[in-house]
Amino acid sequence: MSTEVVLARARIGLLGCGNVGSELVRLLTHQTNGPGLQITRALVRDPSRFRGEGVDVPFTTVTEDLLADRPDVIVELLGGCEPARQLVVDALSRRIPVVTANKSLLARHGRELREAARRHHVPLLYEAAVLAGVPFLGTFARRPLAAGAHALLGIVNGTSNFVLTQCARQGLEPQAALADAQRLGYAEPDPANDIGGLDAAEKLVVLLQHFAGREVALSSVETRGIGDIAQLHHALAAELGGAIKPVITADWTADLRAFAGPAFVPASHPLHGVAGVDNALLLETARGRLLFQGPGAGPLATAATVIDDVHEVVDGVAARPRSSLTPAGSREQKTGWLIALAGRLPSSLEIADYLSAHAIYIRRSTERHSADGREWQGLLTWPCARETVARARHGIEAASGISVGAIRALETLR
Ligand code: HSE
């Protein structure tokens, strides 16, 4: 009987073996299509931690051990900036291609990493960093004409979309919905990054690097979380013919305007039906509107995309990183607002007078509801600046003692 030695097509050094890393190991263990990808070693903080059935690879806590195997590709799934940044730079400088799903790293150090990749002529791929289960970045990296967009709009955080969807449709409490998202492996290790909007802002920064050619500091993106969104807001949004969604928007037709946070999305809008853990990205190009949609988080979707990136590296079809980015700050975009009023409401006339004195004009309103001596009502305004709304909001609260919430509203697309 002859013993056939089957050589792997490529040997992977894995940095990090959490939810996604463990799923990646399981997927590669069960690959059936001939000689495939083999993980030589995984760098982890705690080798003794049980990572589930079928996660059977050599672990190390020492980077040099991992590099001594001379892997063909490094897959970085540590998350966070350090030591991930240093390890990726080290790998690239040894001319080892890198695949990562780390949007925090790319948003903060994308320029350094891309320059290192270019300098050493090695691929750096990160398809799973944004819309984890939807391949599109690599395609656009190879197709500069198609990538010539001037605005984008999307839902890029699966956890917050899942939470808002569960709360709006099932009446769940946000904490319960978040616990489900954590159990399903959608949330970040610190879920405050999902709920507070940081994860979406990081992905927006990565998208702007790609599609706008701009290097934008995270601090310059207007970023809001979904932590204050309550059943009242979902009910008023539904009555006004829409839903609250965790969106990103950016327009760089002239000055860059970028926003990440909850928004009222009218039912006729393509993002309205993007529910649960699904993400979507809508690109406005000179040749029309492009829409990508699919799973945005989850170990399986993310690990599959990472593996495809490794195949691109191995097959030699990976696109080179974009050459240069222009530093840019972001300004505010004026939008309509969903204003949620609750408490002992002044008359409709008084509210309209007060708002118009602040140059805020009402476009539509819900019925005025009341129960147990409490009233509530939703208003949709014409576009105005956040500062204008904030001033009016504080003024009404101080004068009448009611509570006033304000959520940006997207326009229906034509
Ligand atoms: N926590 C992220 C999300 C994971 O929920 O979208 C995918 O990047």
XYZ file of C-alpha atoms in Angstrom, residues 10-300:
291
model
C -0.935 27.092 1.404
C 0.038 27.161 5.056
C -1.637 29.726 7.279
C -0.301 31.320 10.445
C -3.363 32.351 12.435
C -3.284 35.357 14.769
C -6.149 34.983 17.242
C -8.599 32.131 17.678
C -11.836 33.597 19.034
C -15.304 33.121 17.493
C -14.242 33.744 13.903
C -10.849 32.033 14.216
C -12.444 28.899 15.675
C -14.996 28.794 12.855
C -12.194 29.213 10.339
C -10.371 26.230 11.857
C -13.552 24.132 11.687
C -14.216 25.114 8.054
C -10.667 24.272 7.001
C -10.766 20.973 8.864
C -13.803 19.940 6.840
C -12.662 21.164 3.437
C -13.316 18.480 0.893
C -12.033 19.893 -2.385
C -8.536 18.420 -2.537
C -5.314 19.822 -1.105
C -6.345 22.950 0.628
C -5.332 25.393 3.283
C -3.615 24.263 6.426
C -3.222 26.193 9.645
C 0.295 25.639 10.919
C -0.175 27.336 14.272
C -2.457 29.824 16.021
C -1.147 32.639 18.204
C -3.484 33.041 21.201
C -3.429 34.662 24.609
C -4.746 31.588 26.432
C -4.007 28.183 24.843
C -5.911 26.356 27.597
C -9.281 27.946 26.781
C -11.820 25.507 25.263
C -12.806 26.814 21.843
C -15.458 24.263 20.927
C -15.437 20.891 19.229
C -13.221 20.514 16.178
C -10.879 23.404 16.939
C -7.769 21.338 16.821
C -4.638 23.290 15.844
C -1.301 23.848 17.594
C -1.475 26.959 19.772
C 1.368 29.207 20.801
C 1.680 32.421 22.774
C 4.980 33.308 21.084
C 4.971 35.172 17.772
C 8.385 33.865 16.747
C 7.101 30.267 16.954
C 4.380 31.139 14.502
C 6.752 32.883 12.084
C 9.347 30.101 12.383
C 6.867 27.842 10.537
C 7.352 30.177 7.526
C 3.625 30.417 6.769
C 2.541 31.409 3.252
C -0.196 33.702 4.593
C -0.904 35.355 7.928
C -4.571 35.606 8.900
C -5.060 38.281 11.562
C -8.205 37.831 13.692
C -6.983 39.295 16.974
C -9.101 42.444 16.722
C -8.073 45.767 18.271
C -4.977 47.741 17.329
C -2.063 46.327 19.324
C -0.418 43.915 19.023
C -2.298 43.352 15.737
C -0.704 46.387 14.017
C 2.830 45.425 14.930
C 2.328 41.788 13.950
C 0.819 42.714 10.580
C 3.648 45.171 9.841
C 6.219 42.507 10.811
C 4.567 39.927 8.554
C 4.401 42.326 5.594
C 8.036 43.334 6.075
C 8.947 39.605 5.840
C 6.956 39.575 2.607
C 4.227 37.359 4.017
C 0.778 38.288 2.628
C -1.802 39.248 5.262
C -5.558 38.696 5.406
C -7.431 40.485 8.175
C -11.013 41.232 9.226
C -9.916 43.980 11.617
C -11.768 47.207 10.827
C -10.425 49.003 13.931
C -6.886 48.399 12.716
C -7.660 49.514 9.157
C -9.589 52.599 10.230
C -6.734 53.794 12.434
C -3.637 52.455 10.686
C -4.849 51.703 7.162
C -2.364 54.080 5.565
C 0.665 52.572 7.349
C -0.421 49.021 6.565
C -1.175 49.705 2.915
C 2.162 51.479 2.517
C 3.966 48.519 4.094
C 2.144 46.129 1.733
C 3.037 48.248 -1.270
C 6.663 48.698 -0.206
C 7.167 44.959 0.178
C 5.021 44.009 -2.838
C 2.713 41.715 -0.868
C -1.073 41.566 -0.742
C -3.038 42.883 2.228
C -6.676 41.781 1.965
C -9.559 42.661 4.272
C -12.783 41.748 2.509
C -14.394 40.612 5.790
C -13.747 43.935 7.541
C -16.921 45.528 6.125
C -20.155 43.657 5.256
C -18.400 40.538 6.531
C -20.379 38.013 4.475
C -20.667 40.080 1.280
C -17.659 40.126 -1.052
C -17.335 43.479 -2.803
C -14.168 45.349 -1.719
C -11.844 43.089 -3.719
C -13.964 43.463 -6.843
C -13.866 47.240 -6.612
C -10.136 47.236 -5.864
C -9.680 45.584 -9.265
C -12.223 47.827 -10.986
C -11.429 51.524 -10.497
C -14.119 52.724 -12.909
C -16.913 50.893 -11.145
C -15.509 52.110 -7.830
C -15.827 55.749 -8.910
C -18.565 56.652 -6.432
C -19.433 60.082 -4.999
C -21.705 59.035 -2.108
C -22.576 55.977 -0.095
C -25.259 54.894 2.259
C -25.547 51.698 4.199
C -26.095 49.534 7.228
C -22.747 48.115 8.318
C -23.197 46.948 11.897
C -25.009 43.631 12.166
C -25.422 43.728 15.922
C -27.190 47.081 16.098
C -29.358 46.221 13.086
C -30.278 42.939 14.780
C -31.068 44.706 18.067
C -33.233 47.405 16.458
C -35.024 44.845 14.279
C -35.770 42.558 17.240
C -36.989 45.471 19.355
C -39.200 46.903 16.586
C -40.640 43.618 15.310
C -40.699 41.376 18.387
C -41.047 44.056 21.068
C -37.859 42.780 22.761
C -35.980 44.888 25.271
C -32.639 46.123 23.842
C -30.632 44.250 26.505
C -32.342 40.952 25.649
C -31.805 41.487 21.922
C -28.150 42.341 22.535
C -27.709 39.184 24.609
C -29.045 37.186 21.618
C -26.624 38.991 19.286
C -23.752 38.129 21.616
C -24.818 34.492 21.842
C -24.926 34.280 18.034
C -21.378 35.688 17.817
C -22.369 38.947 16.084
C -21.209 41.422 18.721
C -17.725 42.787 19.356
C -15.881 41.578 22.473
C -16.951 44.941 23.937
C -20.501 45.318 22.567
C -20.437 49.020 23.476
C -18.531 49.416 20.191
C -21.585 48.097 18.310
C -24.251 49.876 20.321
C -22.295 53.149 20.563
C -21.722 53.378 16.801
C -17.908 53.068 16.849
C -17.831 49.820 14.862
C -19.972 51.388 12.119
C -17.840 54.557 12.098
C -14.671 52.466 11.700
C -16.206 50.629 8.758
C -17.284 53.953 7.246
C -13.683 55.203 7.504
C -12.467 52.057 5.713
C -15.102 52.563 2.995
C -14.018 56.179 2.554
C -10.411 55.026 2.111
C -11.622 52.795 -0.694
C -14.311 54.728 -2.460
C -13.484 58.369 -1.717
C -9.684 58.025 -1.657
C -9.775 59.983 1.632
C -7.986 59.353 4.884
C -10.567 60.435 7.465
C -9.943 60.544 11.214
C -12.571 58.633 13.163
C -13.053 61.666 15.389
C -14.272 63.692 12.439
C -17.170 61.310 11.648
C -20.393 62.313 13.411
C -21.042 59.123 15.401
C -24.140 58.265 17.435
C -25.234 55.085 19.145
C -28.563 53.299 19.314
C -28.523 53.156 23.137
C -31.297 55.761 23.502
C -33.677 54.217 20.968
C -36.778 53.024 22.804
C -40.122 51.411 21.935
C -41.605 54.937 21.668
C -39.261 55.735 18.761
C -40.028 52.465 16.955
C -43.774 53.070 17.320
C -43.582 56.674 16.098
C -41.305 55.663 13.190
C -43.790 52.975 12.121
C -46.667 55.453 12.317
C -44.696 57.887 10.166
C -44.226 55.126 7.577
C -40.705 53.897 8.285
C -38.323 52.339 10.774
C -35.259 53.269 12.801
C -32.095 51.733 11.309
C -28.387 52.030 12.213
C -27.064 53.716 9.079
C -23.916 55.235 7.689
C -24.061 58.037 5.144
C -21.298 59.871 3.327
C -21.173 62.282 0.428
C -17.986 63.701 -1.072
C -19.440 65.404 -4.148
C -17.899 68.572 -2.657
C -16.804 68.691 1.006
C -16.946 65.327 2.739
C -19.983 64.765 4.971
C -20.012 61.544 6.972
C -22.397 60.200 9.593
C -22.815 56.924 11.494
C -25.839 56.466 13.737
C -29.529 55.685 13.952
C -31.856 57.226 11.390
C -35.504 57.149 10.408
C -35.670 55.240 7.113
C -38.876 55.564 5.068
C -40.533 52.317 3.957
C -39.878 53.067 0.282
C -36.110 53.290 0.892
C -33.924 50.299 -0.167
C -32.412 50.123 3.348
C -35.824 49.747 5.018
C -36.012 46.002 4.322
C -32.432 45.292 5.478
C -33.245 43.518 8.726
C -31.655 41.413 11.446
C -27.942 40.790 11.067
C -28.022 41.755 7.371
C -25.931 44.663 6.163
C -26.175 46.638 2.946
C -24.152 49.177 1.041
C -25.541 51.477 -1.570
C -23.022 53.286 -3.763
C -23.968 56.310 -5.847
C -21.858 56.321 -9.007
C -21.927 58.347 -12.208
C -23.344 55.228 -13.890
C -26.101 54.551 -11.436
C -26.791 53.154 -8.005
C -25.187 49.879 -6.863
C -26.588 47.879 -3.969
C -24.855 45.077 -2.024
C -26.666 43.206 0.708
C -26.156 40.136 2.891
C -24.954 38.889 6.272
C -22.880 41.508 8.029
C -21.590 39.559 11.018
C -21.340 36.079 12.459
C -18.468 33.605 12.690
C -19.471 31.493 9.682
